[in-house]
Short mmCIF file of C-alpha atoms and ligand atoms in Angstrom, two decimals:
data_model
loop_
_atom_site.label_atom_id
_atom_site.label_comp_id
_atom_site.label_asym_id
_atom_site.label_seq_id
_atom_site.Cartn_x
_atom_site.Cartn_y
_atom_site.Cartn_z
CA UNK T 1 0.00 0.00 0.00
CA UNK T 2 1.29 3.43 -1.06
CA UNK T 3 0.90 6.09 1.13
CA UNK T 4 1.45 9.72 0.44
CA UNK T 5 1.05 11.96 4.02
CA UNK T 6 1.22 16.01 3.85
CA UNK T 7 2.65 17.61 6.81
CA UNK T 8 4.25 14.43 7.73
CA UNK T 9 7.44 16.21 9.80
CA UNK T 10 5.31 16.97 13.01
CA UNK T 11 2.33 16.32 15.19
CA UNK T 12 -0.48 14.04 13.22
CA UNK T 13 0.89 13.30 10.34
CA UNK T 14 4.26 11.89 11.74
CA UNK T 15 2.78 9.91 14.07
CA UNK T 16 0.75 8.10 11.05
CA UNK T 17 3.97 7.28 9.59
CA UNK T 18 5.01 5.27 12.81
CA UNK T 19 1.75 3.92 12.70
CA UNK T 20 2.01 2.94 9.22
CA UNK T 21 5.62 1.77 8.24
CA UNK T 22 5.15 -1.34 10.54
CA UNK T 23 2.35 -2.92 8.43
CA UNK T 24 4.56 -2.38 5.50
CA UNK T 25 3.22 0.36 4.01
CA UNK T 26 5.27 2.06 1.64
CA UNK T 27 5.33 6.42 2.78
CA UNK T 28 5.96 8.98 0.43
CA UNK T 29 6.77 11.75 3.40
CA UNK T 30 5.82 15.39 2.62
CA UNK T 31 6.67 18.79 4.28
CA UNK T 32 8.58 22.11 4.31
CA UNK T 33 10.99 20.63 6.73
CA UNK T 34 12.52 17.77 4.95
CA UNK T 35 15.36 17.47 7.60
CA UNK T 36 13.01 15.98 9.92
CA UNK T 37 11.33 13.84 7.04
CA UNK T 38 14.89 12.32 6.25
CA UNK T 39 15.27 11.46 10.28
CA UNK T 40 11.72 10.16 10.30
CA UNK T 41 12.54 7.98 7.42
CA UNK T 42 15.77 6.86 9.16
CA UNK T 43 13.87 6.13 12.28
CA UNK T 44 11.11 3.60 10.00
CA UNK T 45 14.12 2.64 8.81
CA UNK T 46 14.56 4.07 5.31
CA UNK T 47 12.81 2.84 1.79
CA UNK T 48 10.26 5.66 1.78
CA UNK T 49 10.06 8.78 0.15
CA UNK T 50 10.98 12.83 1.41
CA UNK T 51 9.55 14.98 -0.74
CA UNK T 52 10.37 19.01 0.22
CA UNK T 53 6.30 20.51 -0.46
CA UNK T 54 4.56 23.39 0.60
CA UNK T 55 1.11 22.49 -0.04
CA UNK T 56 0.03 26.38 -0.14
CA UNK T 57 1.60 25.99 -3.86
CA UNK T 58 -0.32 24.46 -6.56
CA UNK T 59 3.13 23.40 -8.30
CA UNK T 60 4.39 21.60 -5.26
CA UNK T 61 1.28 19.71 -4.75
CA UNK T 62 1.66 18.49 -8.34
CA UNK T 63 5.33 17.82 -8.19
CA UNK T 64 4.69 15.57 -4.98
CA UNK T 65 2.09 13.30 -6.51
CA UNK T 66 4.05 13.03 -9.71
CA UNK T 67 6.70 11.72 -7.71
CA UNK T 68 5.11 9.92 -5.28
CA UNK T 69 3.38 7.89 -8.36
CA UNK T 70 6.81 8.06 -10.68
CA UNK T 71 8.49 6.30 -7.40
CA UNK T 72 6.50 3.49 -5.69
CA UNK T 73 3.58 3.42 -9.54
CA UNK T 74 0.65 3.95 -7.59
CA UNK T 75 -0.82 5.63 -5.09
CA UNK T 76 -3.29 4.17 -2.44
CA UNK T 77 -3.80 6.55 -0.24
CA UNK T 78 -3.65 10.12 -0.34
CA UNK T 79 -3.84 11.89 3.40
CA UNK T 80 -4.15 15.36 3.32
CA UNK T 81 -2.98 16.57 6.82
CA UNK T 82 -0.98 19.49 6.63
CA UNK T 83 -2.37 22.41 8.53
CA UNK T 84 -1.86 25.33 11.04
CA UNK T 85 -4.24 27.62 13.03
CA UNK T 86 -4.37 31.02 13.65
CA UNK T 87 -5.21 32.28 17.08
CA UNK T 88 -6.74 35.65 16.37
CA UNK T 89 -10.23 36.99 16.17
CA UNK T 90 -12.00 37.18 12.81
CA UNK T 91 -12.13 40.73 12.14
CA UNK T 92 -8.08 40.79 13.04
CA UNK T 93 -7.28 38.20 11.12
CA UNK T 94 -5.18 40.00 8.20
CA UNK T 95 -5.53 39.44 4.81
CA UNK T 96 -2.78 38.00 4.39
CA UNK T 97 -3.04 35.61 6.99
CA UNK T 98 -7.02 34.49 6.05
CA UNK T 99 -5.28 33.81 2.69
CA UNK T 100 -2.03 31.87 4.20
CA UNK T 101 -4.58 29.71 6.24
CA UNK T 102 -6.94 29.53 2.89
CA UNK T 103 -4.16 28.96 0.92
CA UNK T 104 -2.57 25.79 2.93
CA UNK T 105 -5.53 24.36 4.50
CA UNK T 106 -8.39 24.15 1.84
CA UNK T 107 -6.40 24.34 -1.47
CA UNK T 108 -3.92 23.03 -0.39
CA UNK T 109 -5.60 19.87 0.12
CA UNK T 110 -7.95 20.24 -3.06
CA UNK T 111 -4.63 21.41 -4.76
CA UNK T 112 -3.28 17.34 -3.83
CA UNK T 113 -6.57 15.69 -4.75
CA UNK T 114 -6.76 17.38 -8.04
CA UNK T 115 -3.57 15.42 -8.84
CA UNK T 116 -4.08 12.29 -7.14
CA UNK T 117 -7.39 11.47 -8.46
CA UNK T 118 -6.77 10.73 -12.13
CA UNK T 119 -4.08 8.43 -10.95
CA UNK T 120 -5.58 6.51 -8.79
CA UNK T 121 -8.84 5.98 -11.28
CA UNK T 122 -5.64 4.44 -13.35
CA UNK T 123 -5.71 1.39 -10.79
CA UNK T 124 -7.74 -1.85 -10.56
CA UNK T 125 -9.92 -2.35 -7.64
CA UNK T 126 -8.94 -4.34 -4.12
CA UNK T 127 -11.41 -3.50 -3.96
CA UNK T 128 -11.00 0.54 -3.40
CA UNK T 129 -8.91 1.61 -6.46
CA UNK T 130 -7.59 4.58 -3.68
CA UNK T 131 -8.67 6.73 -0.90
CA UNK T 132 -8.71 10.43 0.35
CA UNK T 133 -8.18 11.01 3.56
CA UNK T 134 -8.66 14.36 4.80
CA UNK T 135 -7.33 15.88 8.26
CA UNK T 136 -10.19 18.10 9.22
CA UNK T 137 -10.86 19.16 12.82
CA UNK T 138 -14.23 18.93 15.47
CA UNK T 139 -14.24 22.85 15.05
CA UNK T 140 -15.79 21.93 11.64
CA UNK T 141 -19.16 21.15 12.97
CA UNK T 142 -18.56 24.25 15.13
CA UNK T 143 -16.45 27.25 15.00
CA UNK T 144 -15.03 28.18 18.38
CA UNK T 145 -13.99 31.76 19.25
CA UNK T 146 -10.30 33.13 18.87
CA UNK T 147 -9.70 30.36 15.89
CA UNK T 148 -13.01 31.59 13.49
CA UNK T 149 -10.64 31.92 10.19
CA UNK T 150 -8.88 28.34 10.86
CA UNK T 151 -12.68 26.75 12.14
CA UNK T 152 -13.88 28.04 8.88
CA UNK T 153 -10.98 26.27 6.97
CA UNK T 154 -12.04 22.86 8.68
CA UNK T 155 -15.60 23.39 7.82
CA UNK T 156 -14.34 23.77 4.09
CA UNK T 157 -12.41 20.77 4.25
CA UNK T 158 -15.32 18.77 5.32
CA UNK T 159 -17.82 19.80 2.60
CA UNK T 160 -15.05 19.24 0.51
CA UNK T 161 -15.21 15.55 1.69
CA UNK T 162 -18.50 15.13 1.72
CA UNK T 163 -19.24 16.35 -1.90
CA UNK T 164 -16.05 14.03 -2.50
CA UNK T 165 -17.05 11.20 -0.96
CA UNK T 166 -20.70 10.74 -2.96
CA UNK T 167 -18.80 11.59 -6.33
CA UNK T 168 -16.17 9.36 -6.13
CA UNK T 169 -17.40 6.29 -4.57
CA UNK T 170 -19.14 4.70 -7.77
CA UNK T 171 -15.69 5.47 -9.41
CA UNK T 172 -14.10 3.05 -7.18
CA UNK T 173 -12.59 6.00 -4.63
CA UNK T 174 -13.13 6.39 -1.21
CA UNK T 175 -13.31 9.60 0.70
CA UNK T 176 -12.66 9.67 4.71
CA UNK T 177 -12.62 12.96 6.77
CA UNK T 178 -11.32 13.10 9.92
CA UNK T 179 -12.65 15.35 12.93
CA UNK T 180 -9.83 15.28 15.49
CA UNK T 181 -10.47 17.28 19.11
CA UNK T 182 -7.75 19.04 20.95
CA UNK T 183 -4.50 17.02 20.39
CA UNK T 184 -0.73 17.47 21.75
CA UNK T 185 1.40 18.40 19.00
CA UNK T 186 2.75 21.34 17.44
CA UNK T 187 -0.10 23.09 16.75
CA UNK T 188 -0.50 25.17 19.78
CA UNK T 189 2.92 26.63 18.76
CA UNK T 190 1.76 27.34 15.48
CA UNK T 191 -0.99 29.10 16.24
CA UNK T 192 0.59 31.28 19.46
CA UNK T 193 3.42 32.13 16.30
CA UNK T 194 0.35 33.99 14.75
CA UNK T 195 -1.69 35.04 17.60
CA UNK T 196 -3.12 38.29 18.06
CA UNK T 197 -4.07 38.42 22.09
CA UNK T 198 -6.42 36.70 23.45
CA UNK T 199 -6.20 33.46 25.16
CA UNK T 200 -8.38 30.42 25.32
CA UNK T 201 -8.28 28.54 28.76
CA UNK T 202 -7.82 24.95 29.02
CA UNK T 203 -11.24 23.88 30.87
CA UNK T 204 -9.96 21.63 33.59
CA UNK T 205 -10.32 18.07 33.46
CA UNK T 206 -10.47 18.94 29.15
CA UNK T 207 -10.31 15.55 27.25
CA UNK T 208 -6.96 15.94 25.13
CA UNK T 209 -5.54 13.44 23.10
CA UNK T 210 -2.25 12.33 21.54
CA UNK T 211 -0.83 12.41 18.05
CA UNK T 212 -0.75 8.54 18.62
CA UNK T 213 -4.31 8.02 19.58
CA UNK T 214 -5.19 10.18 16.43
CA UNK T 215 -3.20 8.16 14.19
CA UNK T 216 -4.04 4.70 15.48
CA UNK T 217 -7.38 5.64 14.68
CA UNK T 218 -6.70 7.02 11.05
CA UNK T 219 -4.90 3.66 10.19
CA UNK T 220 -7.79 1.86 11.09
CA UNK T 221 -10.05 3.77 8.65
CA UNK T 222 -7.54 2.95 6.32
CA UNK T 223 -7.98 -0.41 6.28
CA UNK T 224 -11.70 -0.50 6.34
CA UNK T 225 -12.61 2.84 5.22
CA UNK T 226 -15.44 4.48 6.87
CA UNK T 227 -16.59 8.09 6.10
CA UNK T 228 -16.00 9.80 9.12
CA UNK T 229 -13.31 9.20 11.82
CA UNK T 230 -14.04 11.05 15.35
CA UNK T 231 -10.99 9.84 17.46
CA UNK T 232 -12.42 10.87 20.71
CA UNK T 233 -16.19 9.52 19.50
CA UNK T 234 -18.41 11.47 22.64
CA UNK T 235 -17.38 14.65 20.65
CA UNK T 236 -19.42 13.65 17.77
CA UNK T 237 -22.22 13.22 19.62
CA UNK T 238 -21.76 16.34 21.73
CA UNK T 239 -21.42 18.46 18.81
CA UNK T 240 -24.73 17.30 17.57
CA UNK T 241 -26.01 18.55 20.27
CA UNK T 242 -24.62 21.70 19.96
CA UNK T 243 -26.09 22.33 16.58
CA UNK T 244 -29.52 22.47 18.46
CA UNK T 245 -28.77 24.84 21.08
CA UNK T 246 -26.77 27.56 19.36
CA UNK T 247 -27.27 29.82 22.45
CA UNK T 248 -26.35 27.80 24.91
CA UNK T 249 -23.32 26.60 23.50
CA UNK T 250 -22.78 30.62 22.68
CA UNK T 251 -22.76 31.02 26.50
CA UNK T 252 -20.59 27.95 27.14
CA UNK T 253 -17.90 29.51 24.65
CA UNK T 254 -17.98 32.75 26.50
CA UNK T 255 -17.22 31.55 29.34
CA UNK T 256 -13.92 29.78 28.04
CA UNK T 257 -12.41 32.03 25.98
CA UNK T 258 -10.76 35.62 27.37
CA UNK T 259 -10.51 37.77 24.42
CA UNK T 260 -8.40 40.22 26.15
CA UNK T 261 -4.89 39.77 27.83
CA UNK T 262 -1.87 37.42 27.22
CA UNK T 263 -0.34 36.35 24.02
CA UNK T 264 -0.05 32.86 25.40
CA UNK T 265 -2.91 30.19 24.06
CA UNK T 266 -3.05 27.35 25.54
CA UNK T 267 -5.00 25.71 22.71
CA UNK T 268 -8.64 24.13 22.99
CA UNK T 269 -10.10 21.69 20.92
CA UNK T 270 -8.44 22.73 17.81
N1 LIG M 301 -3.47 19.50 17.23
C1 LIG M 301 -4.78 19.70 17.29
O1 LIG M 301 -5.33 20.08 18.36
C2 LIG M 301 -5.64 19.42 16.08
C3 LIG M 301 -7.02 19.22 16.28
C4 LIG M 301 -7.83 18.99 15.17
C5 LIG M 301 -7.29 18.94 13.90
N2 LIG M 301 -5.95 19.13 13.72
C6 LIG M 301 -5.43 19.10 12.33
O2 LIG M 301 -4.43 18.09 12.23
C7 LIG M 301 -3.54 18.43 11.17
C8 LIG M 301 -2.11 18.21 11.65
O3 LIG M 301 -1.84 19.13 12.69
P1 LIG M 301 -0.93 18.78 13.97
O4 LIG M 301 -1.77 18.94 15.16
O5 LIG M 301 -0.22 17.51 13.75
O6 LIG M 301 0.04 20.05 13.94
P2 LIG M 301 1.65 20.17 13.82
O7 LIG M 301 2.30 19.28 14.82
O8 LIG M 301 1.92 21.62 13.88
O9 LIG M 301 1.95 19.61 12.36
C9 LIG M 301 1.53 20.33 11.22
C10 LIG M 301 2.16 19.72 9.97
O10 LIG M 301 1.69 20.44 8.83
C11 LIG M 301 2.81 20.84 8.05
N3 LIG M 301 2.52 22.07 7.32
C12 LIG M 301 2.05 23.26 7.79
N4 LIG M 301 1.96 24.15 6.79
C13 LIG M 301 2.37 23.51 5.66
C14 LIG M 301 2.52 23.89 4.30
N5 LIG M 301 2.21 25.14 3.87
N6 LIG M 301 2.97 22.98 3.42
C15 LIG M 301 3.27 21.73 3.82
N7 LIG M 301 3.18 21.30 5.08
C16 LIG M 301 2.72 22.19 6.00
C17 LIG M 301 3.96 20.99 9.04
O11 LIG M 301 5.20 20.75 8.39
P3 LIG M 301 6.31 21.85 7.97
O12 LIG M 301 6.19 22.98 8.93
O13 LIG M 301 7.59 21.09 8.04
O14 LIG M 301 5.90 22.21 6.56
C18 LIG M 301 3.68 19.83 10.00
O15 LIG M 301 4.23 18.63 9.51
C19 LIG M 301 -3.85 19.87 10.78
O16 LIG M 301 -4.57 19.89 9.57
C20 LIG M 301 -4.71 20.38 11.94
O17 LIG M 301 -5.61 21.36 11.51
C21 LIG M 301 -5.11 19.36 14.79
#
C-alpha cells in the first residue's frame, strides 16, 4: 500500500507514519521541513520517500504526486494533513493571513486531490482503487472563538469531503474525513506564532488526546474505510447537540475564551 502523508514532519501526520511503516506500508513523506522527514525515514528505517512541499503551492502539490506515483507506480492513499491555526479573532485576522490559512488548509488539500485522483482511477480495484483522507478538525461542525478563520478552513475541508465522498465512490474511490479534538502536537505553537491576544483557557479536566491516539485511529479507517473518523467519538455526539442549542453553547464559549490579555494560548479543541 502506497501512502502519500502532507505535513508528515510533526504532530499528526508523523505519528501516522510510525503507525504505518510497521504494516509495511510504503510512505511517500511530505513537508517544508525535509530534515526531519529524512530522520523520520531513518527512524522507520529508510525505503520511503521525502519529498520538500509546501502544499500552499499548486506546483508543489503536483510535483509531490508526480513523484510519489513516478516512485512506488501507484498511489493508495492520499492523506491530506498538513495544517496550522491562527489564534486571532476574525475581524483581526489580516488578509494576508485568512489567505495563508486559505491557501494551505483548503487548497492546499484540493490542490493534492486534483492530482491524485486521475491516478488513482488508473488502478484496478482491491477492492478501493484509492482513498482520500482528509485531516479536518471537530471545530468543523462548530467554529469556536479566537480560531473563526482556521474553524472556517475545517468546515471547508469537510464539505469538501463530503461532496467528494458521494462523487467518487461509484468510481471506485473512497473519501474519509477526519474530525480530530484538541491534540498534543505542534499546533498550539503554530498558532501562538500567529496570535493576536487573546487566550483560550484549558477547561480543567479537558479531554486531550495524543498524536498517537489520532493516528491509530486514522490507520484503522484505512484499512476498512469508513466516512467519518471522530478519534475521541463522545465529541461527535456532543457536537450534535450543539447544533440544536446555538445559544447555549454561545454562553458555554464565552465563558472559556478571554478575548483580552496574554499572548499565550493554551489551545482548545483545535
Ligand atoms: N493538534 C490539534 O489540536 C488538532 C485538532 C484537530 C485537527 N488538527 C489538524 O491536524 C492536522 C495536523 O496538525 P498537527 O496537530 O499535527 O500540527 P503540527 O504538529 O503543527 O503539524 C503540522 C504539519 O503540517 C505541516 N505544514 C504546515 N503548513 C504547511 C505547508 N504550507 N505545506 C506543507 N506542510 C505544511 C507541518 O510541516 P512543515 O512545517 O515542516 O511544513 C507539520 O508537519 C492539521 O490539519 C490540523 O488542523 C489538529
Amino acid at each position: 500500500m502506497v501512502v502519500l502523508i502532507t505535513g508528515a514532519s510533526a504532530g499528526i501526520g508523523s505519528a501516522l507514519a510510525v503507525e504505518l511503516a510497521p504494516r509495511g506500508a510504503k510512505l511517500v513523506l511530505s513537508a517544508r521541513r525535509l530534515e526531519r522527514l529524512e530522520e523520520l525515514n531513518k527512524r522507520l528505517g529508510g525505503g520511503h520517500l521525502c519529498v520538500r512541499a509546501d502544499v500552499s503551492r499548486r506546483e508543489d502539490c503536483e510535483a509531490l504526486v508526480a513523484q510519489a506515483v513516478e516512485r512506488f507506480g501507484r498511489l493508495d492513499t492520499l492523506v491530506c494533513n498538513a495544517g496550522f491555526g491562527i489564534l486571532r479573532k476574525v475581524h483581526e485576522t489580516t488578509p494576508q493571513q485568512a489567505d495563508e490559512i486559505f491557501r494551505t488548509n483548503v487548497f492546499g488539500t484540493l490542490d493534492c486531490v486534483r492530482a491524485a485522483v486521475p491516478h488513482m482511477l488508473k488502478q484496478e480495484p482491491r477492492p478501493w482503487r484509492g482513498q482520500i483522507v482528509i485531516v479536518s478538525s471537530a471545530v468543523a461542525r462548530r467554529a469556536i472563538p479566537l480560531f473563526g478563520a482556521y474553524s472556517a478552513t475545517k468546515a471547508a475541508q469537510l464539505s469538501l469531503a463530503e461532496a467528494m465522498r458521494v462523487e467518487l465512490r461509484p468510481l471506485g474511490i473512497a473519501v474519509t474525513s477526519v474530525h480530530p479534538i484538541g491534540t498534543d502536537t505542534e499546533f498550539g505553537e503554530a498558532a501562538n506564532a500567529r496570535a493576536g491576544g487573546g487566550r483560550v483557557a484549558r477547561i480543567p479536566g479537558e479531554v486531550r488526546q495524543t498524536a498517537q491516539q489520532v493516528a491509530r485511529k486514522i490507520a484503522r479507517a484505512m484499512e476498512q474505510p469508513v466516512p467519518e473518523v471522530w478519534p475521541f467519538r463522545p465529541s461527535r455526539w456532543a457536537l450534535v447537540a450543539a447544533a440544536l442549542a446555538p445559544r447555549v453553547v454561545d454562553r458555554m464559549l464565552a465563558k472559556r475564551v478571554r478575548v483580552e490579555g496574554t499572548n499565550d494560548a493554551d489551545h482548545a479543541g483545535a
